[in-house]
Coordinates of C-alpha atoms and ligand atoms in Angstrom, one line a residue:
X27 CA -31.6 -29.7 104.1
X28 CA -29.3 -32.4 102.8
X29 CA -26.8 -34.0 104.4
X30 CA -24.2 -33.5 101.7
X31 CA -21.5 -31.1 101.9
X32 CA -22.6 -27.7 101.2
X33 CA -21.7 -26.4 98.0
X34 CA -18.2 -24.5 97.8
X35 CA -18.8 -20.9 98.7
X36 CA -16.4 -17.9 99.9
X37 CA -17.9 -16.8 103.4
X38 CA -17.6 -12.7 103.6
X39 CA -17.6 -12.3 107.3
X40 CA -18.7 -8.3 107.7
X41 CA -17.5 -7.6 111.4
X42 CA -14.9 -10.6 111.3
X43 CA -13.2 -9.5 114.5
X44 CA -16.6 -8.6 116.5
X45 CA -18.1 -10.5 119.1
X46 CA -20.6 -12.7 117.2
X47 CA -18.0 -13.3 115.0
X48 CA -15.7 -14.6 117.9
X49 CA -18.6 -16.0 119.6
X50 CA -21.1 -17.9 116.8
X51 CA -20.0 -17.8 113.7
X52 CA -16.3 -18.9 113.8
X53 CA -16.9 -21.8 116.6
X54 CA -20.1 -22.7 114.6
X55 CA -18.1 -22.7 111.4
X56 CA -15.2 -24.9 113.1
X57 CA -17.7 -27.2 114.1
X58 CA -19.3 -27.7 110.3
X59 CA -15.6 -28.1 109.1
X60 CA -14.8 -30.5 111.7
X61 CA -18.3 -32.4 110.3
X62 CA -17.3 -32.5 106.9
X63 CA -20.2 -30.0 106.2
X64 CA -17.9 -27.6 104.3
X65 CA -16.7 -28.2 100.8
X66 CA -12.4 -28.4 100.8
X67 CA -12.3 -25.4 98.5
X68 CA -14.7 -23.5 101.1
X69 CA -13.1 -19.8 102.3
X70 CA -13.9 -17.7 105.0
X71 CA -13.0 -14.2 105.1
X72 CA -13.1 -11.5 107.6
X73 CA -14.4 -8.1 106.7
X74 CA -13.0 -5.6 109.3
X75 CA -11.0 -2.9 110.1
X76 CA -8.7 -3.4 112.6
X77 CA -7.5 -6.9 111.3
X78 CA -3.5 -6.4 109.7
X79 CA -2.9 -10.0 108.3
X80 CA -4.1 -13.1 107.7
X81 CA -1.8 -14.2 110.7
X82 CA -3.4 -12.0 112.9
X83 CA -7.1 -12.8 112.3
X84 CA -6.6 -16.5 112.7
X85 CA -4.4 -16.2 115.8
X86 CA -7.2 -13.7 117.0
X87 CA -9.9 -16.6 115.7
X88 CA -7.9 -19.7 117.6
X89 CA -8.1 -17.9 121.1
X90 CA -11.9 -17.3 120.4
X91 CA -12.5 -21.3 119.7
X92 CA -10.5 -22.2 122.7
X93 CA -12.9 -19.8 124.5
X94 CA -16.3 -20.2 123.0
X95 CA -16.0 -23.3 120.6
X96 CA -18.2 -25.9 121.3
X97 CA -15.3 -29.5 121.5
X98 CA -11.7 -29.4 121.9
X99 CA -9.8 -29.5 119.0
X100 CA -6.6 -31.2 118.0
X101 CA -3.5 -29.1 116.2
X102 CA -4.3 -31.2 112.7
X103 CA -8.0 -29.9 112.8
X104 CA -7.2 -26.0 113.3
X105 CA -4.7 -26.0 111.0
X106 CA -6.6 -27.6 108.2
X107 CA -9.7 -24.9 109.2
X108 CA -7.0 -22.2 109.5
X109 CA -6.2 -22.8 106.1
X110 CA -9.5 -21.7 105.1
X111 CA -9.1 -18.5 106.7
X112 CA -8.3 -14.6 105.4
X113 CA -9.1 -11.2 105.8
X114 CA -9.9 -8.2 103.9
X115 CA -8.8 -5.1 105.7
X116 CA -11.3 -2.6 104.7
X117 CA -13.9 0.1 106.2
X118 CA -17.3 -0.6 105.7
X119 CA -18.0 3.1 104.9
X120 CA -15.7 3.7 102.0
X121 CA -16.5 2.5 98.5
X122 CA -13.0 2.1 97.9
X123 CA -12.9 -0.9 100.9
X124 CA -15.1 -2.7 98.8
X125 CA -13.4 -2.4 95.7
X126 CA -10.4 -3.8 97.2
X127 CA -12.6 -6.7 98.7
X128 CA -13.6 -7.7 95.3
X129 CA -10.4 -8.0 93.9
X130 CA -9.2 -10.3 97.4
X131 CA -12.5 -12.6 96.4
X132 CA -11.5 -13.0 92.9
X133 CA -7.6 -13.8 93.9
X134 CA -9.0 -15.9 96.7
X135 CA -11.5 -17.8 94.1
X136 CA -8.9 -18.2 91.6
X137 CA -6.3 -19.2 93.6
X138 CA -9.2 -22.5 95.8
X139 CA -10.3 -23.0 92.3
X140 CA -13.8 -21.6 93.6
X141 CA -16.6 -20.6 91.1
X142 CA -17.8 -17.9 93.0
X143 CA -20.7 -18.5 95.2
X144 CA -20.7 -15.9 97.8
X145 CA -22.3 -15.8 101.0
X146 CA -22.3 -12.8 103.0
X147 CA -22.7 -12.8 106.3
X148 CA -23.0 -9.0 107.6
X149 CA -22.6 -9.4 111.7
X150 CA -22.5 -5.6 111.8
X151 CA -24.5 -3.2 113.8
X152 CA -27.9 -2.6 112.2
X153 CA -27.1 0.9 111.3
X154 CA -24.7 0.3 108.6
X155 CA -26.7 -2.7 107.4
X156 CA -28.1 -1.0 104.4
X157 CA -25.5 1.1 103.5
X158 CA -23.0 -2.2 103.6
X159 CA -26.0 -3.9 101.2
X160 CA -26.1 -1.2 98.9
X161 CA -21.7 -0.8 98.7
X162 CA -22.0 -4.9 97.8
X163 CA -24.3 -4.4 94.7
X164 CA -22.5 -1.0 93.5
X165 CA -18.8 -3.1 93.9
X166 CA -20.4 -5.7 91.4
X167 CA -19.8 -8.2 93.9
X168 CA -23.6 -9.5 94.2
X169 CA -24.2 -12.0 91.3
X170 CA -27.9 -11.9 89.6
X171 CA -30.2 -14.1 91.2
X172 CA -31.5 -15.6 88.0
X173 CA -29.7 -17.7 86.0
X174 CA -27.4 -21.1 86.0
X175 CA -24.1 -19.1 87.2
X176 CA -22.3 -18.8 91.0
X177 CA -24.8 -17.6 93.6
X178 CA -24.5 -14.7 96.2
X179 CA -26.4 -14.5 99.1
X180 CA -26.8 -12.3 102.2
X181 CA -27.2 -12.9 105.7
X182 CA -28.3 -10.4 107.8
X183 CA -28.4 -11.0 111.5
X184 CA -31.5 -8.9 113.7
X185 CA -32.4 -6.6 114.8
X186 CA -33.6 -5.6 111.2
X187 CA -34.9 -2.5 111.9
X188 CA -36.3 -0.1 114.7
X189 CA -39.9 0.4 113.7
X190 CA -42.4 -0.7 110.9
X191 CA -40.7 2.3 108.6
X192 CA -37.0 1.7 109.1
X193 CA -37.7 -1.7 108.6
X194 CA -39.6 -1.2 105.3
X195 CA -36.5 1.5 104.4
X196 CA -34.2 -1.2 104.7
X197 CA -35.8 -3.7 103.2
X198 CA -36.0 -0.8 100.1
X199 CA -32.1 -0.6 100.6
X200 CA -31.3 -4.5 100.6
X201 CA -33.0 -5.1 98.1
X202 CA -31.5 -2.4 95.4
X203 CA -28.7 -5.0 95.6
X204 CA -30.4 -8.6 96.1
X205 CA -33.6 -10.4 95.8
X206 CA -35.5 -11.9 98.4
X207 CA -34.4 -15.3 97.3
X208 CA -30.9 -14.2 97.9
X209 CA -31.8 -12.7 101.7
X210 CA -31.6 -14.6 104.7
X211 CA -32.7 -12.8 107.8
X212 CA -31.7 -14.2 110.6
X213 CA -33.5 -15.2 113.8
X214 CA -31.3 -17.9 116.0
X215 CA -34.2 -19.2 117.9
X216 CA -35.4 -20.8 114.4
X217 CA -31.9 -22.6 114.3
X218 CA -32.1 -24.0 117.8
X219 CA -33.1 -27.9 117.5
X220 CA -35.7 -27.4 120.0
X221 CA -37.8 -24.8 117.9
X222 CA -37.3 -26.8 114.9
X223 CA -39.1 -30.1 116.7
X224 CA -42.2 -28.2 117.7
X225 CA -43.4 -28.7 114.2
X226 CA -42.5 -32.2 114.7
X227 CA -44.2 -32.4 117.6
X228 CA -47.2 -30.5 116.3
X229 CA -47.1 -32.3 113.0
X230 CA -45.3 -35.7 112.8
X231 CA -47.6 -37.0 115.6
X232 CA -51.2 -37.9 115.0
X233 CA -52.0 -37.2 118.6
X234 CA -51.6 -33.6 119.3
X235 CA -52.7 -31.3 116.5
X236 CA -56.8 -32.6 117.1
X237 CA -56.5 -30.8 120.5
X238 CA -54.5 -27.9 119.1
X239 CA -57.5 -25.3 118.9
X240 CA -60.0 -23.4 121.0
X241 CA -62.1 -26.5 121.7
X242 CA -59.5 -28.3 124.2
X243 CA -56.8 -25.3 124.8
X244 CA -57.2 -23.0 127.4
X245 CA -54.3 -20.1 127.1
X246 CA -51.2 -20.1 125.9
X247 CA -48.2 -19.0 127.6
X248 CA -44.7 -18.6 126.3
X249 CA -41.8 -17.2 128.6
X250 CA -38.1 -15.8 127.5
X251 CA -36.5 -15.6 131.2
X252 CA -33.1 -14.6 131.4
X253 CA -30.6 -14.3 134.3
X254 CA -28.6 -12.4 132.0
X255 CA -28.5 -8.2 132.5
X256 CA -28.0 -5.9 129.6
X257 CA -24.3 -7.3 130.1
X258 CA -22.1 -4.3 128.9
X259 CA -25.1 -3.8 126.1
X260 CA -26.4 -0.6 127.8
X261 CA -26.2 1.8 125.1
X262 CA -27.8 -0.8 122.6
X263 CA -30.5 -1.1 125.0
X264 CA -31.1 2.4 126.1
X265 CA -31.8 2.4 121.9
X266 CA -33.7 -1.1 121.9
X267 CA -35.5 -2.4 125.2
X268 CA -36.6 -5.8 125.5
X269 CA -39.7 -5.7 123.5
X270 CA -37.5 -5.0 120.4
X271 CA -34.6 -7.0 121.4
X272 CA -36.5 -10.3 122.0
X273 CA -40.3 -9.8 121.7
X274 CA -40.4 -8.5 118.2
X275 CA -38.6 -11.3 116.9
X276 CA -37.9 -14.3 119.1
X277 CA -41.0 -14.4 120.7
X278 CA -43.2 -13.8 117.5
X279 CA -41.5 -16.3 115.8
X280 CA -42.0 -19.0 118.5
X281 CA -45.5 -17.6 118.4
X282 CA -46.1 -18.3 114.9
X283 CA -44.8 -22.0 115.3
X284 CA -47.2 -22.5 117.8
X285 CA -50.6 -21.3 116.4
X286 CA -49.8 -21.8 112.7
X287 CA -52.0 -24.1 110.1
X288 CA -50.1 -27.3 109.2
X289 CA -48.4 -26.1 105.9
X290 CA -49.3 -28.3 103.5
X291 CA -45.5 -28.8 102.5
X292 CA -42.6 -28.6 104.6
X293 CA -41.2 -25.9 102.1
X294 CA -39.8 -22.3 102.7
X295 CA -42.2 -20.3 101.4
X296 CA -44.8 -22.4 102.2
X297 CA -44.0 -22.4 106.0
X298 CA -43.5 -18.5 105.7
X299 CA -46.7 -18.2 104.1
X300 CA -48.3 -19.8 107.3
X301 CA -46.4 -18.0 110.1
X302 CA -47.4 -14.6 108.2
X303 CA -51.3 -15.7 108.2
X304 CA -50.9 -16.0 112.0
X305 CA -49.4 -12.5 112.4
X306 CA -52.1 -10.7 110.4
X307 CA -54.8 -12.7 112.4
X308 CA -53.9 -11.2 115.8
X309 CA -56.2 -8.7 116.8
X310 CA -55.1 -5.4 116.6
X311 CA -55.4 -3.8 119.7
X312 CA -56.5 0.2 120.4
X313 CA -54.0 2.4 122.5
X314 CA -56.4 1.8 125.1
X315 CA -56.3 -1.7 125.0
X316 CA -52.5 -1.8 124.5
X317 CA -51.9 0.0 127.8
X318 CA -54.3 -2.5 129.5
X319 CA -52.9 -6.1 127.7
X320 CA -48.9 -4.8 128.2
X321 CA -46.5 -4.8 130.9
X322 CA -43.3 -2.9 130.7
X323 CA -40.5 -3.9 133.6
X324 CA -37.7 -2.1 134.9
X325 CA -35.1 -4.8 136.8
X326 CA -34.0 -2.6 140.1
X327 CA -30.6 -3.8 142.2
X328 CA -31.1 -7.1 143.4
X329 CA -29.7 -10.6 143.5
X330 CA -29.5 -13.7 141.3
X331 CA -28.1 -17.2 142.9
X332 CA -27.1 -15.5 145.7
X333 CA -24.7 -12.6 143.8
X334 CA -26.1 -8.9 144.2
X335 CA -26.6 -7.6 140.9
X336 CA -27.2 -3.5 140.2
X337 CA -29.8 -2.2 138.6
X338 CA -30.4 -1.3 135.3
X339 CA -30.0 2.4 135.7
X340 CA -26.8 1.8 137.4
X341 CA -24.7 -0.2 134.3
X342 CA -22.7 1.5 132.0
X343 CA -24.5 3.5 129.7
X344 CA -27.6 3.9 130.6
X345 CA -29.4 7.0 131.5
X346 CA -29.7 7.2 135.9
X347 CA -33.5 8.3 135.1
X348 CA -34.1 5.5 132.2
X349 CA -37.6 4.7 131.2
X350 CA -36.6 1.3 128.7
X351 CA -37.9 -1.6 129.6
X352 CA -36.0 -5.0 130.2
X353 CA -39.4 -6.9 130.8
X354 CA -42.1 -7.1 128.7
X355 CA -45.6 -9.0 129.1
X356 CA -48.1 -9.2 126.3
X357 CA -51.9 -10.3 125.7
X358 CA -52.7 -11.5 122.4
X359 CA -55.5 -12.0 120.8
X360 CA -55.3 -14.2 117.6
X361 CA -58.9 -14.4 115.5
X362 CA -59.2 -17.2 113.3
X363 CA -61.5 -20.1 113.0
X364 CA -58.7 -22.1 115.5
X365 CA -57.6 -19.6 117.9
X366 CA -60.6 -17.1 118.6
X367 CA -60.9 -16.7 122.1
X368 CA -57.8 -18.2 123.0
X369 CA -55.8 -15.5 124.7
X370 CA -52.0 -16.0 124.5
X371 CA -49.9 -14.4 127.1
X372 CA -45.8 -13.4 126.3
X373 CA -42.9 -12.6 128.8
X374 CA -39.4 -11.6 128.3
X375 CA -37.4 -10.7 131.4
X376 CA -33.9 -9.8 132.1
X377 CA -32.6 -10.7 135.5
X378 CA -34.9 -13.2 135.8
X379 CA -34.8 -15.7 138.6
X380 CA -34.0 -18.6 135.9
X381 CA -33.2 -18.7 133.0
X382 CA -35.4 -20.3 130.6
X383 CA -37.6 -20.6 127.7
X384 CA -40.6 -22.7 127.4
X385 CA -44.3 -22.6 126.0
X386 CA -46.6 -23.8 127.7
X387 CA -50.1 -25.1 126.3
X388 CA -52.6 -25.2 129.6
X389 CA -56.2 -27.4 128.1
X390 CA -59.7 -27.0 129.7
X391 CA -60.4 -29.2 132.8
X392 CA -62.7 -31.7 131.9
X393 CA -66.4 -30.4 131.6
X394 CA -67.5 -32.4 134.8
X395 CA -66.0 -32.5 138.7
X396 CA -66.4 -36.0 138.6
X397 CA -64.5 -36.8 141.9
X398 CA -66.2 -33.5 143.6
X399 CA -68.3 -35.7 145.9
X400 CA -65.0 -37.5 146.9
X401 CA -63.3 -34.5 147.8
X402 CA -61.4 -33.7 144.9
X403 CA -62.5 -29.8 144.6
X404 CA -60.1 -28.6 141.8
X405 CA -58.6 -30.5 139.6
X406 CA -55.7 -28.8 138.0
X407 CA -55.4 -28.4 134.0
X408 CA -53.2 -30.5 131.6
X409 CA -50.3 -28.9 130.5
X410 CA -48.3 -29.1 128.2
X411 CA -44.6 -27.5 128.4
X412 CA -42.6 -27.8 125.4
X413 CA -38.6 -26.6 126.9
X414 CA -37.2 -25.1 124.4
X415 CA -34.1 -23.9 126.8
X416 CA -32.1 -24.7 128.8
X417 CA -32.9 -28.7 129.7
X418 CA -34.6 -29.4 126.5
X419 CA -37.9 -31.7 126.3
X420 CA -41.4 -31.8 126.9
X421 CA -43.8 -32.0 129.6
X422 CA -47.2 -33.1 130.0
X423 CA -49.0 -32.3 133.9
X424 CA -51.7 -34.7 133.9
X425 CA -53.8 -35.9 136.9
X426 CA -53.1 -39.8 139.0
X427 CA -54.6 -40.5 142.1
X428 CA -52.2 -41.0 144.5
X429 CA -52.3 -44.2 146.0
X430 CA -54.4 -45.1 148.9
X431 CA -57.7 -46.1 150.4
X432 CA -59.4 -42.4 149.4
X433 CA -60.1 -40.5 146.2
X434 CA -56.8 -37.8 146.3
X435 CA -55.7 -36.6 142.9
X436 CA -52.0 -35.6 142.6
X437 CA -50.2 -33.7 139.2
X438 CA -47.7 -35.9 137.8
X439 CA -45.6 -35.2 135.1
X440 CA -44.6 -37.6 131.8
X441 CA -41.4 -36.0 131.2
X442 CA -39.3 -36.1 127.9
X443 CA -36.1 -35.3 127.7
X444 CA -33.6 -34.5 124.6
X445 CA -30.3 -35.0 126.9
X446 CA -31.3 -38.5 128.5
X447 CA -32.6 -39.9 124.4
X448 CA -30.4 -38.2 122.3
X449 CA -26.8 -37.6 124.2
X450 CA -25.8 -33.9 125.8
X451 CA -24.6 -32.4 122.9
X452 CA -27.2 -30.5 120.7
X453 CA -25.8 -28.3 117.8
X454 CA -25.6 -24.8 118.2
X455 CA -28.1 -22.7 116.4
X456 CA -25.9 -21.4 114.0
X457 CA -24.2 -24.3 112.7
X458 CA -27.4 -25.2 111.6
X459 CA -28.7 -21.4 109.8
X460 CA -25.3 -21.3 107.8
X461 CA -25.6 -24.7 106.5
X462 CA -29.1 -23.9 105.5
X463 CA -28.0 -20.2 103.9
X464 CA -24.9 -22.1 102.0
X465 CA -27.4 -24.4 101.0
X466 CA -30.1 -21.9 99.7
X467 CA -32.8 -23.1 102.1
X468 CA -34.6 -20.3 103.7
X469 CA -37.3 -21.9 105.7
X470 CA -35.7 -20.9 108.9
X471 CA -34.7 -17.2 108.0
X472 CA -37.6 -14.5 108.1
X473 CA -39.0 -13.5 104.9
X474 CA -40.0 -9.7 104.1
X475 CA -43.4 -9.3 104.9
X476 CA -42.8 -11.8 108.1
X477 CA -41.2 -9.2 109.3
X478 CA -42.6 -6.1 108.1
X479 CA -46.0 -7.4 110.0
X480 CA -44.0 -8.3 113.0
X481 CA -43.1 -4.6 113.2
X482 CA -46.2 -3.2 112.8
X483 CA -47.9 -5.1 115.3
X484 CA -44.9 -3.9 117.5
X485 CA -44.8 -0.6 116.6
X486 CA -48.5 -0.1 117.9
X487 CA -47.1 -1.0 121.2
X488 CA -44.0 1.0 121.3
X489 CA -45.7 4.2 119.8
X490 CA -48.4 3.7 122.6
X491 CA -46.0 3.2 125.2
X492 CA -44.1 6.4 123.9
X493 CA -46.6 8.7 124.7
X494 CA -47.5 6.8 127.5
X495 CA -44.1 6.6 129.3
X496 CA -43.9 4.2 132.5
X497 CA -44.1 5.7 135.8
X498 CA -43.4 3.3 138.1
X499 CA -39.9 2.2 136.7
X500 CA -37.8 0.5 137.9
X501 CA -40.2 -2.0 139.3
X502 CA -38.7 -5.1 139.7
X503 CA -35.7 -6.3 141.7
X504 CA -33.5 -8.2 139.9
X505 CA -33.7 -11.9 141.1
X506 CA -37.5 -11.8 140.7
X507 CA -40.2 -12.5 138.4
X508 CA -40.8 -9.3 137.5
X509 CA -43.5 -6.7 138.5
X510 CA -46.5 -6.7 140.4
X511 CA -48.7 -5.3 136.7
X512 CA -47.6 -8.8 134.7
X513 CA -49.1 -10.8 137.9
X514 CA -52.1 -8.9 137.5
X515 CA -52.7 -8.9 133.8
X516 CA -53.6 -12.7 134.6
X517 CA -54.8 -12.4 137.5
X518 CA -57.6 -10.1 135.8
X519 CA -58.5 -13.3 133.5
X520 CA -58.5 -16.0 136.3
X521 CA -55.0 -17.4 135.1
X522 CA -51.8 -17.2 137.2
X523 CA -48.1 -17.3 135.2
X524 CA -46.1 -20.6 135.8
X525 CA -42.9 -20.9 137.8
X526 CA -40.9 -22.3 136.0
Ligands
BG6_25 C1 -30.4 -12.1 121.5 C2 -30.7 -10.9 122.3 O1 -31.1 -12.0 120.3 O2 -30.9 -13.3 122.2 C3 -30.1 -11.0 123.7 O3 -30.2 -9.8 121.7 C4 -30.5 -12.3 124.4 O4 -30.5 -9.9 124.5 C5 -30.3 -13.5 123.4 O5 -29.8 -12.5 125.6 C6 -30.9 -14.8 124.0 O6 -30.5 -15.8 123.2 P1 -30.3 -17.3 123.8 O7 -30.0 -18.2 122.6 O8 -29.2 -17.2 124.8 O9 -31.7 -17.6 124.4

């Protein structure tokens, strides 16, 4: 990505009055016109259908900076942004809405001297996704990809489908109106800064990558713990559960990062071409083996920093006998020449004790006990924790003898981290995936076959789990590290999950 402005583009905000809109995309916009990111002639226009003027949306969109942007801002700086702001009153499900939305483009084009780049950004629920795709094209508003004239491009934020077939159906529908060059499928954990310096980590050091394989790594675990409930999202979750919501996407992606080749070119397709080789090499498991390598959590009442919290069945929305899950745990197998044998172990929790994502590389213990006849019995493994939330850095829990006339070996950790180097203030993930999409650089947006093979890996588990509903739900009280089964699934291979 360069550092130059990105090219001048109208932004079509679909949802422009919904909460991601309020919450990420406006503040994060702010913050790239506050940079100097965005071109002057750059416009930003709300989609939605409860927004009356142009007056309205931005007084709407000052509130939600003051509440959810990222720095203070002075009068002079919202006014100048404000300027950049319109809506388009229209109703996503009338053909007629977008008709109208052309015609506000062009006048909005002609009258910033724009040539017509569009990006749009649809922050809708996934259901009208395709439909909203398909109105675009048959509105003429999508530009060909080919050719030297103004570009179009569409974001579409996750989930992107249900299942391995509605995800393939909508792929069909997107892509009656745009090609895959001109699709970027969001996934904010590739935008966070963290995920983006495991590959320099991995890569842009000579040390670690001859260790990364099956010769020197143990097991792999990677943990998304939230504190966070479902948070007023019970009826998308009674649809979704955890292992849709998080697993599927999120946790694969970090996944991939982790146990991908080194691409021989830091280049989107490239890359994408890696992280999908790492998807079709994990193992697929049988129904039995599914029901033996998963663990589905339900959080029950409980507390978190001291607050009591109620249960899942008990918030709004959500069926009093509910069988979704908000915790998931996962053994994978992934078989290729570096990772065979290597099992890697996934959790996602809601009402979590902490909130916090890490992976965390454990190595073997060194072939011989060489301090055994001094007393040291076990030596703990290396490990290496690569934060990638909240408290940024990385770890690395290596063996020192503690001082002192006998042979006592302590864990100590070399600790690295991104607030005490590189100042508090990391950018927020999507700052980062519009510059890229307004820039036409796809490397950190999910390509089609990324995800269609992200589905049907989890689609084995949710059709197993289907006929296989839980029994023991809820089964976790909120405030703890989920249930007794995800202890045991490491338990059963010698292993323990970390705190931490
Ligand atoms: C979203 C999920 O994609 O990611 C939420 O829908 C989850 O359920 C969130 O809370 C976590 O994102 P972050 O950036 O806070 O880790």
């Amino acid at each position: 990505m360069s550092s130059a402005p990105a090219p001048a583009a109208t932004i079509v905000i679909f949802g422009g009055s919904g909460d991601l809109a309020r919450r990420k995309l406006v503040p994060a916009l702010f913050e790239l016109h506050c940079q100097g990111q965005l071109a002057p002639e750059t416009a930003i226009v709300g989609f939605a259908r409860s927004v009356d003027s142009d007056e309205a949306w931005r007084a709407d969109l000052r509130s939600a900076l003051a509440e959810f942007g990222q720095t203070a801002h002075g009068e002079e700086e919202w006014l100048a942004f404000a300027g950049r702001l319109f809506h388009a009153r229209g109703d996503l499900k009338q053909t007629q809405s977008f008709v109208d939305l052309k015609a506000r483009i062009e006048a909005i084009e002609a009258e910033r001297g724009l040539a017509g780049n569009r990006l749009f950004y649809l922050a809708i629920p996934p259901s009208g996704i395709g439909d909203a795709a398909a109105r675009l094209g048959e509105a003429g508003l999508v530009h060909p990809a080919e050719g030297p004239g103004p570009w179009s491009r569409l974001v579409v934020e996750k989930p992107f489908g249900h299942d391995l077939a509605s995800a393939r159906e909508l792929n069909e529908k997107v892509h009656a109106s745009f090609r895959e060059r001109q699709i970027f499928r969001i996934d904010h954990y590739l935008g966070k800064e963290t995920t983006q310096n495991l590959l320099v980590f991995r890569l842009g050091n000579g040390i670690f990558e001859p260790l990364w394989n099956r010769r020197y790594v143990d097991h792999v675990q990677i943990t998304v713990a939230e504190t966070l409930g479902v948070e007023g999202r019970g009826k998308f979750y009674e649809e979704s559960g955890i292992f849709r919501d998080i697993v599927e996407n999120h946790m694969l992606q970090l996944l991939c990062l982790v146990a991908m080749e080194p691409p021989v070119a830091f280049e989107a397709n490239v890359v994408r071409d890696e992280k999908v080789k790492v998807l079709r090499s994990i193992r697929p498991q049988t129904p039995e083996e599914i029901l033996r390598d998963t663990v589905r959590g339900q959080y029950a009442a409980g507390s978190i920093d001291g607050r009591p919290v109620p249960g899942y069945r008990q918030e709004p929305n959500v069926a009093p006998a509910s069988g979704r899950e908000t915790y998931a745990a996962w053994k994978l197998q992934i078989e290729n020449w570096r990772w065979a044998g290597v099992p890697f172990y996934l959790r996602a929790g809601k009402r979590l004790p902490k909130r916090v994502t890490e992976i965390a590389i454990t190595f073997k213990t060194p072939p011989i006990a060489l301090f055994r006849r001094a007393g040291v019995l076990v030596q703990e493994p290396n490990v290496l924790v690569l934060r990638i939330q909240p408290d940024e850095g990385i770890a690395l829990r290596i063996g020192a003898k503690q001082p002192g006339p006998t042979m006592r070996v302590e864990t100590v950790k070399m600790d690295f981290k991104y607030s005490e180097h590189f100042g508090e203030k990391t950018p927020d993930a999507y700052e980062r995936l519009l510059l890229d999409a307004l820039h036409g650089d796809p490397t950190l947006f999910a390509r089609r076959d990324e995800v269609e093979a992200a589905w049907e890996l989890v689609t084995a588990v949710l059709d197993v789990w289907r006929e296989n509903p839980a029994r023991d739900l809820p089964n976790y009280e909120a405030g703890t590290w989920g249930p007794e089964g995800a202890m045991e699934l490491l338990a059963r291979d010698g292993r323990r999950w970390r705190r931490p």
